Short mmCIF file of C-alpha atoms in Angstrom, two decimals:
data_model
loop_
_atom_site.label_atom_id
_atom_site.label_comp_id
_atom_site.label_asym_id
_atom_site.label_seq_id
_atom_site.Cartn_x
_atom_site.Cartn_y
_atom_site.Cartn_z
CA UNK A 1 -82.03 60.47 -56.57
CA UNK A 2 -81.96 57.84 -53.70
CA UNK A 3 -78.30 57.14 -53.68
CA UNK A 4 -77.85 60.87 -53.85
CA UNK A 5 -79.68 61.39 -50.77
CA UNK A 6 -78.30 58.41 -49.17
CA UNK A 7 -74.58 60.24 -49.89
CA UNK A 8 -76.37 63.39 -48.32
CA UNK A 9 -77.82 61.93 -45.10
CA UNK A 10 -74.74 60.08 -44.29
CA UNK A 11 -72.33 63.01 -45.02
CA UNK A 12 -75.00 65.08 -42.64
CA UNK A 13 -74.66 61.70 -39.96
CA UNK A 14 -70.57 62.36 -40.26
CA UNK A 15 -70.84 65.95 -39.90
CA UNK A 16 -72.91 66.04 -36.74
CA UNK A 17 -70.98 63.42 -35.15
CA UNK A 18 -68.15 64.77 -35.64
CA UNK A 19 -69.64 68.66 -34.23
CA UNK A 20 -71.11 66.40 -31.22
CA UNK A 21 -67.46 64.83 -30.41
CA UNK A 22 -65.97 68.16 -30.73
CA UNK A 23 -68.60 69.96 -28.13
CA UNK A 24 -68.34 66.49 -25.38
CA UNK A 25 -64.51 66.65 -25.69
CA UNK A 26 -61.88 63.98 -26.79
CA UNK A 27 -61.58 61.46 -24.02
CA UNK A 28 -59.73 57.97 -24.47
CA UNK A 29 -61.87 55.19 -23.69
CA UNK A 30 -59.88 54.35 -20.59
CA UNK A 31 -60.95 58.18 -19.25
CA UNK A 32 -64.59 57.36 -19.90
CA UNK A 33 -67.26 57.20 -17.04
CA UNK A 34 -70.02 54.42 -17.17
CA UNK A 35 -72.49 57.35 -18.14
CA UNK A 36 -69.97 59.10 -20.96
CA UNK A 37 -69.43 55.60 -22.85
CA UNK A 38 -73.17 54.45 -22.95
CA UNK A 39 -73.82 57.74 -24.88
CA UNK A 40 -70.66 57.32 -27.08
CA UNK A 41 -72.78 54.17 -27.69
CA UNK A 42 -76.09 55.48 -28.58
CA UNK A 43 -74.91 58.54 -30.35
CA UNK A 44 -73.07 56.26 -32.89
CA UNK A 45 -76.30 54.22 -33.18
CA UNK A 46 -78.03 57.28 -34.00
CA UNK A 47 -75.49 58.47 -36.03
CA UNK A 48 -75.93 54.86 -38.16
CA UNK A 49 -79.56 55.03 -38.73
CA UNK A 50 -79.29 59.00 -39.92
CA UNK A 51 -77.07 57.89 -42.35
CA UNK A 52 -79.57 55.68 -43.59
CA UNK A 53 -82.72 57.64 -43.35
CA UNK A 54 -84.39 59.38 -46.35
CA UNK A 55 -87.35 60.29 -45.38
CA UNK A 56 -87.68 61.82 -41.89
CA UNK A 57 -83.52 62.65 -41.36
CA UNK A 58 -84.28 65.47 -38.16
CA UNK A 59 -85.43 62.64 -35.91
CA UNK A 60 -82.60 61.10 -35.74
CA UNK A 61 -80.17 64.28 -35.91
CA UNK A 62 -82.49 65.72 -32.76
CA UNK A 63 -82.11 62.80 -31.01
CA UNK A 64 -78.22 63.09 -31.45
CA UNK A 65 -78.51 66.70 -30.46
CA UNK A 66 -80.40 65.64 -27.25
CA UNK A 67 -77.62 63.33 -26.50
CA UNK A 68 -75.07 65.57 -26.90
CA UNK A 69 -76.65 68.41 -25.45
CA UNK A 70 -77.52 65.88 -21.79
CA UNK A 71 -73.57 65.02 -21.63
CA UNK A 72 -72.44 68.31 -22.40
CA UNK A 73 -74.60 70.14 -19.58
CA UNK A 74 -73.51 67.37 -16.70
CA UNK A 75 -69.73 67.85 -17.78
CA UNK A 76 -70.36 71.73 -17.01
CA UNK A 77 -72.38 70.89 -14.06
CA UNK A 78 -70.14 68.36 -12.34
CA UNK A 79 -67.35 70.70 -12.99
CA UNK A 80 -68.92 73.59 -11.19
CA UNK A 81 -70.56 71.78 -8.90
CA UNK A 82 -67.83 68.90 -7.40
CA UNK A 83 -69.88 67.38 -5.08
CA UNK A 84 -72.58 65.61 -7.37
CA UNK A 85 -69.34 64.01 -9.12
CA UNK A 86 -69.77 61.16 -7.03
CA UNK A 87 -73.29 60.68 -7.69
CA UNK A 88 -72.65 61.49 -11.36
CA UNK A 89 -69.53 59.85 -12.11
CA UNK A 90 -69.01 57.73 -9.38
CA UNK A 91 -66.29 57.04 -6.39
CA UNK A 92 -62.98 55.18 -6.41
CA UNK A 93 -62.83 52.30 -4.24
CA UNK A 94 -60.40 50.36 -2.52
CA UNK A 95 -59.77 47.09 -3.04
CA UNK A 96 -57.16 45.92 -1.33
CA UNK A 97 -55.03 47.66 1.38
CA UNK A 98 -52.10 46.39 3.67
CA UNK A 99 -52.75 42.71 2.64
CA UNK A 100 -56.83 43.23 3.17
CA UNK A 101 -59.37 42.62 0.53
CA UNK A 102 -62.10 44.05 0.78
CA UNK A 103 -65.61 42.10 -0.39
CA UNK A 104 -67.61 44.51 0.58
CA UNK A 105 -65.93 47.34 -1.79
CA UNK A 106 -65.73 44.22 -4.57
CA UNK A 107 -69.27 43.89 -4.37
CA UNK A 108 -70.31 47.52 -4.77
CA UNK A 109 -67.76 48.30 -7.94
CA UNK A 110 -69.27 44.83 -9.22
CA UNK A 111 -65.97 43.71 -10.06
CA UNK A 112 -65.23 39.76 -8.64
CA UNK A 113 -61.73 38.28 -7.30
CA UNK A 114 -61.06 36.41 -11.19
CA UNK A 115 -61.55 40.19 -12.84
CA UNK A 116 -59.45 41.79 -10.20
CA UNK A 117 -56.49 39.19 -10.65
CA UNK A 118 -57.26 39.83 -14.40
CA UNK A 119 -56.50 43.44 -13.69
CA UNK A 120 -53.12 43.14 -11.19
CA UNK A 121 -51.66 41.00 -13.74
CA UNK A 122 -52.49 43.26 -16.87
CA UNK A 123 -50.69 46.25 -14.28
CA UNK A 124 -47.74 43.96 -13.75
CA UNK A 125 -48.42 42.24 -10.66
CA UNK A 126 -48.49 38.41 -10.23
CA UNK A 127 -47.83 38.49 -6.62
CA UNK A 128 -50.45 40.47 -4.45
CA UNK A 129 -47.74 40.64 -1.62
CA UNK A 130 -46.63 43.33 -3.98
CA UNK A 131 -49.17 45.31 -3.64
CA UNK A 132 -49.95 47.91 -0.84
CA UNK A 133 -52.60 49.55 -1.88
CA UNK A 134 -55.52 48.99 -5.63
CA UNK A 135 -58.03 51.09 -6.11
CA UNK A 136 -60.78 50.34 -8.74
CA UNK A 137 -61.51 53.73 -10.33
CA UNK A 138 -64.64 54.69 -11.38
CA UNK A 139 -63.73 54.34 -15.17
CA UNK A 140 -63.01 50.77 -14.66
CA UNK A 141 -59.35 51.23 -14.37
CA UNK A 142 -57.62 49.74 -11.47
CA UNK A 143 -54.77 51.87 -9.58
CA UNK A 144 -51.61 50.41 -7.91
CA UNK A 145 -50.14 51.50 -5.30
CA UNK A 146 -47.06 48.77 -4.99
CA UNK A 147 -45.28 48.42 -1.41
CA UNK A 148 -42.13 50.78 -0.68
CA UNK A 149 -40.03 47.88 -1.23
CA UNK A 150 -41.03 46.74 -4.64
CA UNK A 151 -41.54 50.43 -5.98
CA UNK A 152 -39.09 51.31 -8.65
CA UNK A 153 -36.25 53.19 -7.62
CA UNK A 154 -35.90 56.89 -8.09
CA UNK A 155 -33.10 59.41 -8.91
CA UNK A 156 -33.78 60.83 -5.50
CA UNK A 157 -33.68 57.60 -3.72
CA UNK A 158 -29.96 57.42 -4.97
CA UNK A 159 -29.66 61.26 -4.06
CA UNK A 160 -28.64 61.91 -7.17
CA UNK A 161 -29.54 65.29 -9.72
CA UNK A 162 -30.03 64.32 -13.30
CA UNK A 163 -30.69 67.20 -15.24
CA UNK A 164 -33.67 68.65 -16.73
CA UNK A 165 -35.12 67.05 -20.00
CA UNK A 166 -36.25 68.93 -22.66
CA UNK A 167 -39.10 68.94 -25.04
CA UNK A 168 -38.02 68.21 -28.58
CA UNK A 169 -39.31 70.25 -31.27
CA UNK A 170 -40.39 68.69 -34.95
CA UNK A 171 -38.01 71.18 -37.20
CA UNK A 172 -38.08 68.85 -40.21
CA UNK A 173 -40.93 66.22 -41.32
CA UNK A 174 -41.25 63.96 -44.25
CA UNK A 175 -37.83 66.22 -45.80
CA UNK A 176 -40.07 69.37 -45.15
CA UNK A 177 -38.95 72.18 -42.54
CA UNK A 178 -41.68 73.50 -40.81
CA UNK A 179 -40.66 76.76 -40.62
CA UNK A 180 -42.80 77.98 -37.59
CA UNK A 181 -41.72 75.63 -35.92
CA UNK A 182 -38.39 76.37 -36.53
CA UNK A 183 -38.78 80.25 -35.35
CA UNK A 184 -41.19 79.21 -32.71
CA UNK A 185 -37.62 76.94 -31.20
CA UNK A 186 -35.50 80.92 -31.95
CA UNK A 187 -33.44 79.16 -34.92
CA UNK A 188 -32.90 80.33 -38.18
CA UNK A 189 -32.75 78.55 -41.93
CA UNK A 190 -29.00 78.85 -41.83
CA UNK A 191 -28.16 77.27 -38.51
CA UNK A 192 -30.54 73.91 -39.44
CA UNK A 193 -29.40 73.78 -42.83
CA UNK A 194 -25.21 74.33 -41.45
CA UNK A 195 -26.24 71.72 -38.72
CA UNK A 196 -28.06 69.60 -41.61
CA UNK A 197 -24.69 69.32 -43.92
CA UNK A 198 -22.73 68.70 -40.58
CA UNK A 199 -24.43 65.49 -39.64
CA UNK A 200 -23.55 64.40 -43.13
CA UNK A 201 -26.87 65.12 -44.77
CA UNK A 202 -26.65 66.87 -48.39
CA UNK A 203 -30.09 68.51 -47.53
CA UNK A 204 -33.00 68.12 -45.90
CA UNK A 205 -35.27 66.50 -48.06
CA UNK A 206 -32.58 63.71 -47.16
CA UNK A 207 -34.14 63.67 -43.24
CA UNK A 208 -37.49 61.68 -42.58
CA UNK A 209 -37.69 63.29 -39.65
CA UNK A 210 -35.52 66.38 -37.41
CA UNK A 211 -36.15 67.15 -33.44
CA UNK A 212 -34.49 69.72 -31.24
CA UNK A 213 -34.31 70.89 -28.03
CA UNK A 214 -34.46 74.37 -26.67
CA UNK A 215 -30.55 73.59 -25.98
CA UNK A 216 -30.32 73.59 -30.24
CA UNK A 217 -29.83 69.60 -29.38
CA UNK A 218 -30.26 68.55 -32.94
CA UNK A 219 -31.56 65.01 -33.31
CA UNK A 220 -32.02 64.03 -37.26
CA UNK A 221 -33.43 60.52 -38.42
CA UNK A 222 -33.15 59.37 -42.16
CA UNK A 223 -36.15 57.13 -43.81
CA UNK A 224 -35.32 54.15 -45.19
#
């Protein structure tokens, strides 16, 4: 009876951890304010010890609810509300600026000079000459703005006009066509499988994996 309840309080942790993530929205770990990754934090904690509990199992699931429920409300309230973001969330703040470093700002995003080098070189910059402008975000990511010179060039900077790319579509996956897909992109069984045979494929189930454009650009890969 134990280790059935055990499987039962730790499918119940998985379920409302997963219905938590869903509600506070998928975020990469880069994205994530100071605030946002502390509860990550303690709602996985939680989320451990319900999975372990047998005898009193709602503490723990309220106290993930509570959790939840806190991050969730300031996500809607920042987002109507814009100006408590900084109080919430926090500010960027610049670094360094037209060969300046600033202590002051260094100081108050408690980041020091060995972290920020740490940070230019991780971006691609050895030489701070490079840089005009790095701003230390308020998820702990540092911004770059490099110096016109040093910037990589652009089609426009060689007035040129490349033309529009196009999102690929997945028309065949694994040797399967996905079929909505397919009529989703306008094309028809017939045109893939005539373009198929033409790209010297016998069939499909031959192709790991099939992209094409809204041009009917048909890219096909085969697994090996």
């Amino acid at each position: 009876m134990d280790f059935l309840n055990v499987i039962l309080t730790a499918l119940l942790s998985v379920l409302a951890l997963f219905v938590i993530a869903k509600i506070m929205g998928h975020k990469q770990v880069a994205q994530l304010d100071f605030f946002d990754y502390i509860t990550g934090i303690t709602i996985g904690s939680i989320a451990a010890e319900l999975a372990t509990e047998l005898e009193t199992p709602w503490k723990p699931l309220i106290a993930m609810i509570v959790y939840g429920s806190v991050a969730f409300l300031l996500s809607i309230i920042t987002n109507k509300f814009p100006r408590l973001r900084k109080y919430v969330n926090g500010t960027p703040t610049i670094i360094l600026h037209d060969g300046k470093l600033y202590r002051d700002n260094m100081k108050k995003a408690k980041l020091d000079l060995s972290e920020f080098m740490v940070m230019c070189r991780q971006a691609g910059y050895f030489n701070l000459n490079n840089i005009q402008t790095a701003v230390f975000e308020y998820n702990g990511k540092l911004s770059i703005l490099p110096v016109c010179d040093q910037r990589p060039v652009t089609p426009a900077d060689m007035s040129m006009k490349p033309e529009k790319e196009h999102i690929y579509t997945e028309v065949i996956m694994d040797g399967r066509i996905l079929e909505e897909n397919l009529e989703r992109a306008n094309l028809d069984m017939d045109w893939l499988l005539s373009q198929v045979k033409a790209k010297g494929f016998k069939s499909p189930k031959e192709v790991y994996l099939g992209l094409c454009d809204d041009k009917k650009n048909l890219s096909l890969f085969s697994g090996e």
